[in-house]
mmCIF file of C-alpha atoms in Angstrom:
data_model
loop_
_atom_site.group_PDB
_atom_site.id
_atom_site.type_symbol
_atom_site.label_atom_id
_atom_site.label_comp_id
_atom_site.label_asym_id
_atom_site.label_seq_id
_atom_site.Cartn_x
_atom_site.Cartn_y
_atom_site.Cartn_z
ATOM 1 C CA UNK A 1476 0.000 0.000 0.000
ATOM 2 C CA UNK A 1477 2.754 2.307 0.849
ATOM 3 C CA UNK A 1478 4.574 1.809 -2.403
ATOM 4 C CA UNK A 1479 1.619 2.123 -4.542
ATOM 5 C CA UNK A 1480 0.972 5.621 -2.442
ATOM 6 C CA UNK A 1481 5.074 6.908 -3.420
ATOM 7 C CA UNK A 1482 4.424 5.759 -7.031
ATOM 8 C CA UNK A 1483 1.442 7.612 -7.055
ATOM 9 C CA UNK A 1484 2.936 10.630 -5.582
ATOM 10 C CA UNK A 1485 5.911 10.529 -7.973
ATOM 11 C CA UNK A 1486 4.028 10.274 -10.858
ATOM 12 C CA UNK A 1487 1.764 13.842 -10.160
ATOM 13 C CA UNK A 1488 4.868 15.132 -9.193
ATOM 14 C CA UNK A 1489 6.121 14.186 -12.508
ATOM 15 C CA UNK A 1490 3.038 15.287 -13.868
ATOM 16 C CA UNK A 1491 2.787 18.737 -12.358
ATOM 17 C CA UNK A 1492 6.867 19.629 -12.987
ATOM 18 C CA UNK A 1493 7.170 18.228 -16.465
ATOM 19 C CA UNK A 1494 6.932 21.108 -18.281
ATOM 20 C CA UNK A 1495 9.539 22.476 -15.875
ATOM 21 C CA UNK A 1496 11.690 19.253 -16.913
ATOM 22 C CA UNK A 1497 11.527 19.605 -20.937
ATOM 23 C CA UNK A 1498 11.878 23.382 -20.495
ATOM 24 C CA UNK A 1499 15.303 22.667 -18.862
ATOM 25 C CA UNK A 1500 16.526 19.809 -20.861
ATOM 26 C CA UNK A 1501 15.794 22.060 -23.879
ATOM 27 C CA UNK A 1502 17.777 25.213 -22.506
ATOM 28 C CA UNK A 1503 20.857 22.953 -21.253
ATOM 29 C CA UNK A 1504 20.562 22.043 -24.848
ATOM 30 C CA UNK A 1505 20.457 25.376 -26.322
ATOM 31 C CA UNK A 1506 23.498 25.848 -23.696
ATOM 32 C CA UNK A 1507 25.668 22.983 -24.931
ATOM 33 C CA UNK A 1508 24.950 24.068 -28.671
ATOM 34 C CA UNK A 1509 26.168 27.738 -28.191
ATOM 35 C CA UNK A 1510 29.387 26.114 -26.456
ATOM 36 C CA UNK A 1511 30.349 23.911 -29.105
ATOM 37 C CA UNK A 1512 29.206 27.127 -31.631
ATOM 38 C CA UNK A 1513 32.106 29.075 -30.091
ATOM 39 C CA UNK A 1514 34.016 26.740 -29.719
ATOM 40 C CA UNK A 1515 34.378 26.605 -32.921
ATOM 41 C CA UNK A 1516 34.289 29.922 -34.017
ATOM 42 C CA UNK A 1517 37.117 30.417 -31.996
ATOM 43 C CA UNK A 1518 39.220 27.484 -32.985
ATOM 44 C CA UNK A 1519 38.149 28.797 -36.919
ATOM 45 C CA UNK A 1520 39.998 32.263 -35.387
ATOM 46 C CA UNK A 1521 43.091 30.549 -34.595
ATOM 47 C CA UNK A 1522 43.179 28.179 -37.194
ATOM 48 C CA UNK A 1523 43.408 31.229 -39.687
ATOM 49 C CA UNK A 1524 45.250 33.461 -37.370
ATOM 50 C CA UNK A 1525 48.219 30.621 -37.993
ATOM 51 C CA UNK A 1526 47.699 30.234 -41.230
ATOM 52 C CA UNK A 1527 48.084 34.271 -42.044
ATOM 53 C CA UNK A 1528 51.201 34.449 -39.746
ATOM 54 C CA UNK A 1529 52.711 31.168 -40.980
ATOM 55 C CA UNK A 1530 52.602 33.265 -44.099
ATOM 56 C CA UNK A 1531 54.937 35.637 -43.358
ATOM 57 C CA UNK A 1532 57.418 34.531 -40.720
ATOM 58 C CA UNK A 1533 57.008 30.812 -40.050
ATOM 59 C CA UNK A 1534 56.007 28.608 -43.026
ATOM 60 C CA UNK A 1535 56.322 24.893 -41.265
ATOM 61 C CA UNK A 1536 59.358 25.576 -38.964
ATOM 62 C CA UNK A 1537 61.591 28.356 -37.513
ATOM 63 C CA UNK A 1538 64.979 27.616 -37.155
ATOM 64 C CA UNK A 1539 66.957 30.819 -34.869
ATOM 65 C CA UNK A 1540 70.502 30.313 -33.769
ATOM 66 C CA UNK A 1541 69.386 31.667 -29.925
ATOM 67 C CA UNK A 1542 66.139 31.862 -27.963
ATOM 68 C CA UNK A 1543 62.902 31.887 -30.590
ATOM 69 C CA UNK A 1544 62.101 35.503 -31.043
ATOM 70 C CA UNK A 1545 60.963 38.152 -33.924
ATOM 71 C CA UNK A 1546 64.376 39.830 -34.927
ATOM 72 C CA UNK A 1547 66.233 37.374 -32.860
ATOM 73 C CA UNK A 1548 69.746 38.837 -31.972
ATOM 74 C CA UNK A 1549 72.390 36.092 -33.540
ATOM 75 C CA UNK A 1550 73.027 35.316 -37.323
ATOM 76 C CA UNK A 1551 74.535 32.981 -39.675
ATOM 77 C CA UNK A 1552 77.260 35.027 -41.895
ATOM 78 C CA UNK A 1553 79.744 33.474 -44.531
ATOM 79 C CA UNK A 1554 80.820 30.013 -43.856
ATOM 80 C CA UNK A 1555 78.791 29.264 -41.298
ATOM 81 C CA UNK A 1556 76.131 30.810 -43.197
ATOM 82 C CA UNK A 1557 76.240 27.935 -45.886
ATOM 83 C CA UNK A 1558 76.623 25.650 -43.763
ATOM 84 C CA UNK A 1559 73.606 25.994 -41.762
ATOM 85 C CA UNK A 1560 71.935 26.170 -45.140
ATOM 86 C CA UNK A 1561 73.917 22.318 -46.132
ATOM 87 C CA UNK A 1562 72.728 21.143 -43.154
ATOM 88 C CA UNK A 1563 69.359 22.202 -43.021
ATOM 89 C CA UNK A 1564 68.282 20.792 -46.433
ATOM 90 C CA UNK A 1565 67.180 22.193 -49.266
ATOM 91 C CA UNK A 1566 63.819 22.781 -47.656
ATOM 92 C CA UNK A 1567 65.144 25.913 -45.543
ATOM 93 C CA UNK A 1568 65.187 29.329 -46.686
ATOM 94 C CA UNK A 1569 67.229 32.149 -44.930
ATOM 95 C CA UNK A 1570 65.904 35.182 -44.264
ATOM 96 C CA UNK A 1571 66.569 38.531 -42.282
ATOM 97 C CA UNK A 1572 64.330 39.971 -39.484
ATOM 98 C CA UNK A 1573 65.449 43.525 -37.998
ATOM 99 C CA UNK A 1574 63.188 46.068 -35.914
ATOM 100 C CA UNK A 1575 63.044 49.353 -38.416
ATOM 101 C CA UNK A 1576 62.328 53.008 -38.326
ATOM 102 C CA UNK A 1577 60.361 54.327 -41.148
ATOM 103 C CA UNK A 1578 60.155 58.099 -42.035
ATOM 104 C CA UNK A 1579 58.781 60.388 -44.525
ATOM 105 C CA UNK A 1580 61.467 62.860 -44.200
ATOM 106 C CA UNK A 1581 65.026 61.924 -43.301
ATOM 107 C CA UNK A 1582 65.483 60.852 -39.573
ATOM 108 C CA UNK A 1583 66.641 64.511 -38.424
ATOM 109 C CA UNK A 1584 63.894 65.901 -40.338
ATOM 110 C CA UNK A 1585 61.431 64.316 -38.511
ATOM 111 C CA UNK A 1586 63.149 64.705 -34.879
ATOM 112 C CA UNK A 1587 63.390 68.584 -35.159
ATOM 113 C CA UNK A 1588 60.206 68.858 -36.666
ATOM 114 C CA UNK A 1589 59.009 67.094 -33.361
ATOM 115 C CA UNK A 1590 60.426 69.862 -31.456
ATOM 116 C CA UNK A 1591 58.710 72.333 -33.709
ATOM 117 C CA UNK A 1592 62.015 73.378 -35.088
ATOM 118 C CA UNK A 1593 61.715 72.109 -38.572
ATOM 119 C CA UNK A 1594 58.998 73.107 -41.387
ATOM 120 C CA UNK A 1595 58.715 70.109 -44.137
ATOM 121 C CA UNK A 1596 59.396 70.932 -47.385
ATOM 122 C CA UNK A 1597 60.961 68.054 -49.467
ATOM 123 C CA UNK A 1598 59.868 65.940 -52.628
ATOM 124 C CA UNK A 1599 57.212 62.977 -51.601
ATOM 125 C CA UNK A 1600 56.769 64.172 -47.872
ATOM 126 C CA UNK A 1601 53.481 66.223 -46.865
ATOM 127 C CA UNK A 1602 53.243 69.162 -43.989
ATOM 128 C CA UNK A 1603 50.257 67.279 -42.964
ATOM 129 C CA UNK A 1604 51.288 64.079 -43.073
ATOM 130 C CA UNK A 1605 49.622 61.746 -40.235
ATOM 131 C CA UNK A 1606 52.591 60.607 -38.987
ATOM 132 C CA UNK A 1607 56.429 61.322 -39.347
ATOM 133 C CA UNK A 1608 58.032 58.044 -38.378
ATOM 134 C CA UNK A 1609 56.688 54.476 -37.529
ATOM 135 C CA UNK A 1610 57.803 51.413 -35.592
ATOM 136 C CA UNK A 1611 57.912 47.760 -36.843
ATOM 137 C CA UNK A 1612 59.349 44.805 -37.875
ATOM 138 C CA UNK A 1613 61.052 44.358 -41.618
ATOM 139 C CA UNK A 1614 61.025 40.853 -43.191
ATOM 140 C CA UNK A 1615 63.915 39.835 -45.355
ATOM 141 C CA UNK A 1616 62.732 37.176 -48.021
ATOM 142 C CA UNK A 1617 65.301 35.582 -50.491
ATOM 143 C CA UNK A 1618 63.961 35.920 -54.362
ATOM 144 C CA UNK A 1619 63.483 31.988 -54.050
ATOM 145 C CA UNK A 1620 61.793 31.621 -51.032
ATOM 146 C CA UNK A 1621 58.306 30.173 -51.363
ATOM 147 C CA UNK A 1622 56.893 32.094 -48.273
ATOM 148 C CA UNK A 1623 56.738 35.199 -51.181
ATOM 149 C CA UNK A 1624 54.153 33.428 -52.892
ATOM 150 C CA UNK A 1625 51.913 33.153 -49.419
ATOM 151 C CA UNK A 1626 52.747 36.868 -48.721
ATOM 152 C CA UNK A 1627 51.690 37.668 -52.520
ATOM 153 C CA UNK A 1628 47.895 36.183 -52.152
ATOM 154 C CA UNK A 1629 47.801 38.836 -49.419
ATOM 155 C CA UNK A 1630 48.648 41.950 -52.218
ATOM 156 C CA UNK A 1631 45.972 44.551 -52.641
ATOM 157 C CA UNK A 1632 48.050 46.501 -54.959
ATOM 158 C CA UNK A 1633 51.606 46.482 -56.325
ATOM 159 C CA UNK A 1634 54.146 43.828 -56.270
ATOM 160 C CA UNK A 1635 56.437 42.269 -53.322
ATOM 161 C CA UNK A 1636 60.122 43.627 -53.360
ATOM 162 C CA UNK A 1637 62.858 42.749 -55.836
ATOM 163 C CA UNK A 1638 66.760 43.173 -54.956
ATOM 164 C CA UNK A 1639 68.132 46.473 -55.718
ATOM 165 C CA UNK A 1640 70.936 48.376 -55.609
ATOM 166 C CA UNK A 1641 69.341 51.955 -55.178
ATOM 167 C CA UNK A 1642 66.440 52.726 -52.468
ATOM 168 C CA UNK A 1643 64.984 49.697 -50.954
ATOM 169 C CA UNK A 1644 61.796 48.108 -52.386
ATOM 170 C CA UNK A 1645 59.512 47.237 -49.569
ATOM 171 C CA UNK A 1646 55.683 45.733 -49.676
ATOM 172 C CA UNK A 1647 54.033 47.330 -46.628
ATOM 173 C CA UNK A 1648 50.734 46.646 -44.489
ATOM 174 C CA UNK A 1649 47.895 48.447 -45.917
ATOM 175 C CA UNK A 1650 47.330 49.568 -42.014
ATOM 176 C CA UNK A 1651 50.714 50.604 -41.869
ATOM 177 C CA UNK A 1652 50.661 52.752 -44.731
ATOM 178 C CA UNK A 1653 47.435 54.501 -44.255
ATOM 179 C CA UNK A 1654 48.847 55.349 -41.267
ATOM 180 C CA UNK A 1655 51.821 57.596 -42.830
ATOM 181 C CA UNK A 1656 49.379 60.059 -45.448
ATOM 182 C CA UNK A 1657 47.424 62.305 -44.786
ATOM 183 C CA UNK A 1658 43.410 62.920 -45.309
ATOM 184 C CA UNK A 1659 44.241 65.439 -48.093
ATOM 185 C CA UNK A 1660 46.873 62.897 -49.701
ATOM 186 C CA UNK A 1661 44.399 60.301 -49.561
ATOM 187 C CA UNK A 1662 41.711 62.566 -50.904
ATOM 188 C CA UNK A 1663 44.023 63.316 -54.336
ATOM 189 C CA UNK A 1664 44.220 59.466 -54.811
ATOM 190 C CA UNK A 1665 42.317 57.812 -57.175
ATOM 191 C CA UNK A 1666 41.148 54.886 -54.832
ATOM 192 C CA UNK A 1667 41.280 53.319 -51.859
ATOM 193 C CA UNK A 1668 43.898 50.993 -51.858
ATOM 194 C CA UNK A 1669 46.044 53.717 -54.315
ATOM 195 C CA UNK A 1670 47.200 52.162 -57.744
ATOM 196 C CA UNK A 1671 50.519 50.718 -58.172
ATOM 197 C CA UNK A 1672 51.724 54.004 -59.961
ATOM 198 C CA UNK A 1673 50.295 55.654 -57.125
ATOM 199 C CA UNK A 1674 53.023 54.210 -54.514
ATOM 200 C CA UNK A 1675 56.074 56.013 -56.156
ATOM 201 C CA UNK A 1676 55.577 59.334 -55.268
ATOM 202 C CA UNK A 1677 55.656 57.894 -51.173
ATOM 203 C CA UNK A 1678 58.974 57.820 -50.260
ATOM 204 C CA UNK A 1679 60.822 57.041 -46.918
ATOM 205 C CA UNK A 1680 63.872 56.596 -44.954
ATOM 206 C CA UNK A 1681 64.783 53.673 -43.079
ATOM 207 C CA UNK A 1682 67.220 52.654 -40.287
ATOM 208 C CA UNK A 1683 67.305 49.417 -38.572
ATOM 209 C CA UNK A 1684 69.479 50.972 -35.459
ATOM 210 C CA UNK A 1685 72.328 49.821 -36.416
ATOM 211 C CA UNK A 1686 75.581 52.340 -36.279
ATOM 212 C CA UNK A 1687 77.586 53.055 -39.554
ATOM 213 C CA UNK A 1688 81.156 52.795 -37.214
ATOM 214 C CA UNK A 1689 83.101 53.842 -40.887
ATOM 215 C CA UNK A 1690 81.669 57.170 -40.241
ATOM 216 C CA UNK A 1691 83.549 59.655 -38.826
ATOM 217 C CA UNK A 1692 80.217 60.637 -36.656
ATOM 218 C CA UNK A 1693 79.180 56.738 -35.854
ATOM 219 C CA UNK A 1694 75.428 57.704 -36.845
ATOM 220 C CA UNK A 1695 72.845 55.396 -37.596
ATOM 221 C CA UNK A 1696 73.013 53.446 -40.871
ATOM 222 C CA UNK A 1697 70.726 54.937 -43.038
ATOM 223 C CA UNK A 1698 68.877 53.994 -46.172
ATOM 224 C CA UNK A 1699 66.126 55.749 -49.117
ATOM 225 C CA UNK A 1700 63.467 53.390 -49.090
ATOM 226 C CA UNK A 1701 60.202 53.035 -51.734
ATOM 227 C CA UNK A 1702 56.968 51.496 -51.744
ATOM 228 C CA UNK A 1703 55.942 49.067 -54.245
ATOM 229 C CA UNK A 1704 53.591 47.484 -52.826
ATOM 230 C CA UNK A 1705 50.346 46.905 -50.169
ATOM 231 C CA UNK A 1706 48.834 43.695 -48.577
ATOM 232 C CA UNK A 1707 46.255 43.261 -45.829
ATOM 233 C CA UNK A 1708 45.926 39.953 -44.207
ATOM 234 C CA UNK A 1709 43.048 41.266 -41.635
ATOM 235 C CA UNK A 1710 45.244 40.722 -38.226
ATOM 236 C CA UNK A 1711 46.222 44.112 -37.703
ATOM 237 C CA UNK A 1712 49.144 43.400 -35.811
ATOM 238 C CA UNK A 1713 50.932 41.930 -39.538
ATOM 239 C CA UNK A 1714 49.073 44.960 -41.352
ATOM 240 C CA UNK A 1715 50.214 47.625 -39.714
ATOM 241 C CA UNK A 1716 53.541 46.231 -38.126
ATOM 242 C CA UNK A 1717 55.185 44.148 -40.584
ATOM 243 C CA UNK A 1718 57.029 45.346 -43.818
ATOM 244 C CA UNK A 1719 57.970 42.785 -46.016
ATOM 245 C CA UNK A 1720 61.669 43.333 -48.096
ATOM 246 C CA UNK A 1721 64.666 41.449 -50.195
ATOM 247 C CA UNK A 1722 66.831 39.895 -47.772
ATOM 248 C CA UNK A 1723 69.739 42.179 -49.381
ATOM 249 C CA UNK A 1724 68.081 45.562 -48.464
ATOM 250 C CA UNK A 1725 67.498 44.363 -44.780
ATOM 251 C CA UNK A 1726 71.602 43.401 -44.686
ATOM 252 C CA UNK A 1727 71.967 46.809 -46.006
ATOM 253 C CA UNK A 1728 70.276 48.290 -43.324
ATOM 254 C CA UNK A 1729 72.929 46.600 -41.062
ATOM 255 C CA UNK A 1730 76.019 48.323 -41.997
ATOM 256 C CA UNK A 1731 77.650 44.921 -42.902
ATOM 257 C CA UNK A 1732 78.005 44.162 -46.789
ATOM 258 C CA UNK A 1733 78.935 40.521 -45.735
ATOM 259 C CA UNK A 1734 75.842 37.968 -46.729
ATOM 260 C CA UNK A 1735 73.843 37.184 -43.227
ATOM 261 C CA UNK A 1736 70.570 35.471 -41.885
ATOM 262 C CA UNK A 1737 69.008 35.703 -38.416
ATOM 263 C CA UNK A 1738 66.286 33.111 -39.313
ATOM 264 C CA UNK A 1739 65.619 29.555 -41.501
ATOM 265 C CA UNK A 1740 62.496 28.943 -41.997
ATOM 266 C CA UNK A 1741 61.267 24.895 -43.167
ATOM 267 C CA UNK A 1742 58.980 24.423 -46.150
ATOM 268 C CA UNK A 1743 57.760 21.610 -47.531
ATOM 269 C CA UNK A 1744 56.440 18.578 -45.371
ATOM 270 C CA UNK A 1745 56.021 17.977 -41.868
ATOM 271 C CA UNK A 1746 58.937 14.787 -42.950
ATOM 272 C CA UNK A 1747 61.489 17.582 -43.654
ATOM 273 C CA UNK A 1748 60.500 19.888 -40.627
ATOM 274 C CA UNK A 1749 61.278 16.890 -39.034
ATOM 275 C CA UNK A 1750 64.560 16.121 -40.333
ATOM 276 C CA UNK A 1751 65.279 20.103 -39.861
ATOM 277 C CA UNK A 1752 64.222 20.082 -36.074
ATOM 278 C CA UNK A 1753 66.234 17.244 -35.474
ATOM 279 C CA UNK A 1754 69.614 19.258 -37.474
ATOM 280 C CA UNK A 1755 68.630 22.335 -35.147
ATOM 281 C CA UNK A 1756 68.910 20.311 -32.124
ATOM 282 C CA UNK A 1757 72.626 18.805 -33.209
ATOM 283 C CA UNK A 1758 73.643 21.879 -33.595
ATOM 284 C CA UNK A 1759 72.241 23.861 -30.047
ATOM 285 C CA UNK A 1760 70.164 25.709 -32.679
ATOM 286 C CA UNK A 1761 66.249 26.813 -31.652
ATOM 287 C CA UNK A 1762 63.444 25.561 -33.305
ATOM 288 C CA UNK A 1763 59.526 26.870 -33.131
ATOM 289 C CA UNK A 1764 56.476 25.987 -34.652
ATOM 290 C CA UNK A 1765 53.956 28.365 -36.291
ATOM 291 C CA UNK A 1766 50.530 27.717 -33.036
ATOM 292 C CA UNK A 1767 54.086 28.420 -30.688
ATOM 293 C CA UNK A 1768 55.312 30.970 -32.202
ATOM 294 C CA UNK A 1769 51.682 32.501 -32.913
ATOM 295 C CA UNK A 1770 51.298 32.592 -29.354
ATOM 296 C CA UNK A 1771 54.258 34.355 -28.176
ATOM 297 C CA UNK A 1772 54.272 36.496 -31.651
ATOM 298 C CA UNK A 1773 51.735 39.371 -30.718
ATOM 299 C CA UNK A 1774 52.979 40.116 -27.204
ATOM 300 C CA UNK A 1775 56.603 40.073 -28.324
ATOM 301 C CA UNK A 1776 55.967 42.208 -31.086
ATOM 302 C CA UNK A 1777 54.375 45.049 -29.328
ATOM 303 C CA UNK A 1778 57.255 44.863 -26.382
ATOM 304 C CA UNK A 1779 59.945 45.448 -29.177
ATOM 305 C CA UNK A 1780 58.183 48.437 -30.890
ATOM 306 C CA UNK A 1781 57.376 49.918 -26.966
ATOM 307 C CA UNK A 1782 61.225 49.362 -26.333
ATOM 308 C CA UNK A 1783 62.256 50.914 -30.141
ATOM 309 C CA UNK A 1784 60.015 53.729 -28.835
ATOM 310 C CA UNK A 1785 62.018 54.824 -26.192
ATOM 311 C CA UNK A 1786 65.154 55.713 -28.346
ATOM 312 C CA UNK A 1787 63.356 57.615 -31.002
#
């Protein structure tokens, strides 16, 4: 008698709190859905936040002589240069990574005319120019490299950078460039990105901090640099931070005429990032994949140009 009396109880308990029941199980659903749908959006964010920085500084594998880092501080020059190369395989690529000043009027220009003590008037520079000098991070690609075709599907206008012997070609951030004209330059364009015959009239001056000690004054090395070209990858920290060159004008902007990389990078398959990793390891040398290196990439990117903007 007793049981019958709890089954009957249970069941117009049931009864009564049902709708309470299917109303939850449908909002835990609703719950669990929206988890897994962000989940996934954000894993889609990564995913392609990888990819579009794999484009430009990592490909499969970094290979740095010290500590993984944008710009790292040791290089490869002559023999050992080609050796590293040898040894790596004929997957790995060097390339040159230096923190840079850009300008649009020479380096002094710009400082007095910080301190109100200079009034612009040069060829390709504007009075009302946005901004006088920017901080970033130039990439120095060999003509060969494969990574140039990656950073090429990102190219709004122009072309990317071929060696030279006069100013440096560079292929800057869209972001980055906008950032350096003015509303009234901007205005006299004919669109928005400008035309390839648009870029020439924008010209700057570059220094990668490095000290020309053959001078009689030690100042900085210093080099004319042009534009002649834009991408725009949609992370703003490559668009407006990250200026893409020939690996010979970033070794100009060192001082040193002697051939030198700070930084292999691994195409190919994950067999021959493999085979690389295992070289770097031989040798003491530092290896870093592109999620590890996206990671750390952002943060360590802003502390350099927050450091750079101390001495300018």
């Amino acid at each position: 008698m007793a049981r019958r009396a709890a089954r009957l109880l249970s069941r117009a308990w049931y009864r009564a709190n049902r709708r309470w029941w299917r109303a939850s199980a449908a909002t835990l659903a609703l719950f669990l859905a929206a988890v897994l749908l962000v989940s996934g959006l954000f894993a889609g964010l990564q995913a392609a936040t990888e990819d579009r920085i794999a484009d430009f500084y990592t490909d499969e594998l970094r290979v740095t002589r010290t500590a993984p880092a944008v710009s790292p501080d040791l290089d490869w020059t002559g023999d050992g240069l080609a050796a590293a190369r040898a040894a790596l395989g004929p997957s790995a690529h060097a390339r040159m990574e230096s923190e840079l000043i850009l300008s649009r009027r020479s380096l002094l220009q710009a400082y007095l005319e910080e301190h109100d003590q200079y009034e612009v008037a040069a060829p390709g520079s504007s009075p009302d120019a946005a901004t006088h000098y920017g901080l970033g991070i130039v990439v120095g690609l060999e003509p060969t490299d494969p990574l140039r075709e990656r950073v090429h599907s990102h190219l709004v206008t122009g072309r990317l950078p071929a060696p030279s012997t006069g100013a440096i070609e560079v292929t800057m951030g869209l972001l980055g460039f906008r950032s350096f004209t003015s509303e009234a330059e901007r205005a006299n364009l004919s669109a928005w990105p400008p035309l390839a015959t648009e870029l020439a009239p924008f010209r700057f001056e570059a220094t990668a901090g490095y000290v020309d000690e053959s001078g009689a004054l030690k100042g900085l090395v210093r080099q004319p640099v042009v534009v002649v070209g834009l991408f725009e990858t949609g992370l703003d920290a490559l668009d407006s931070l990250t200026t893409v060159a020939d690996i010979g004008g970033v070794v100009r902007l060192t001082g040193d005429p002697a051939a030198r990389a700070n930084v292999f990078t691994i195409s190919g398959s994950g067999a021959e990032a493999a085979n690389a990793a295992g070289v770097a390891r031989a040798n003491g040398w530092q290896t870093e994949s592109t999620p590890a290196f996206s990671d750390r990439y952002l943060g360590q990117l802003l502390a350099t140009v927050r450091a750079m903007s101390v001495f300018s």
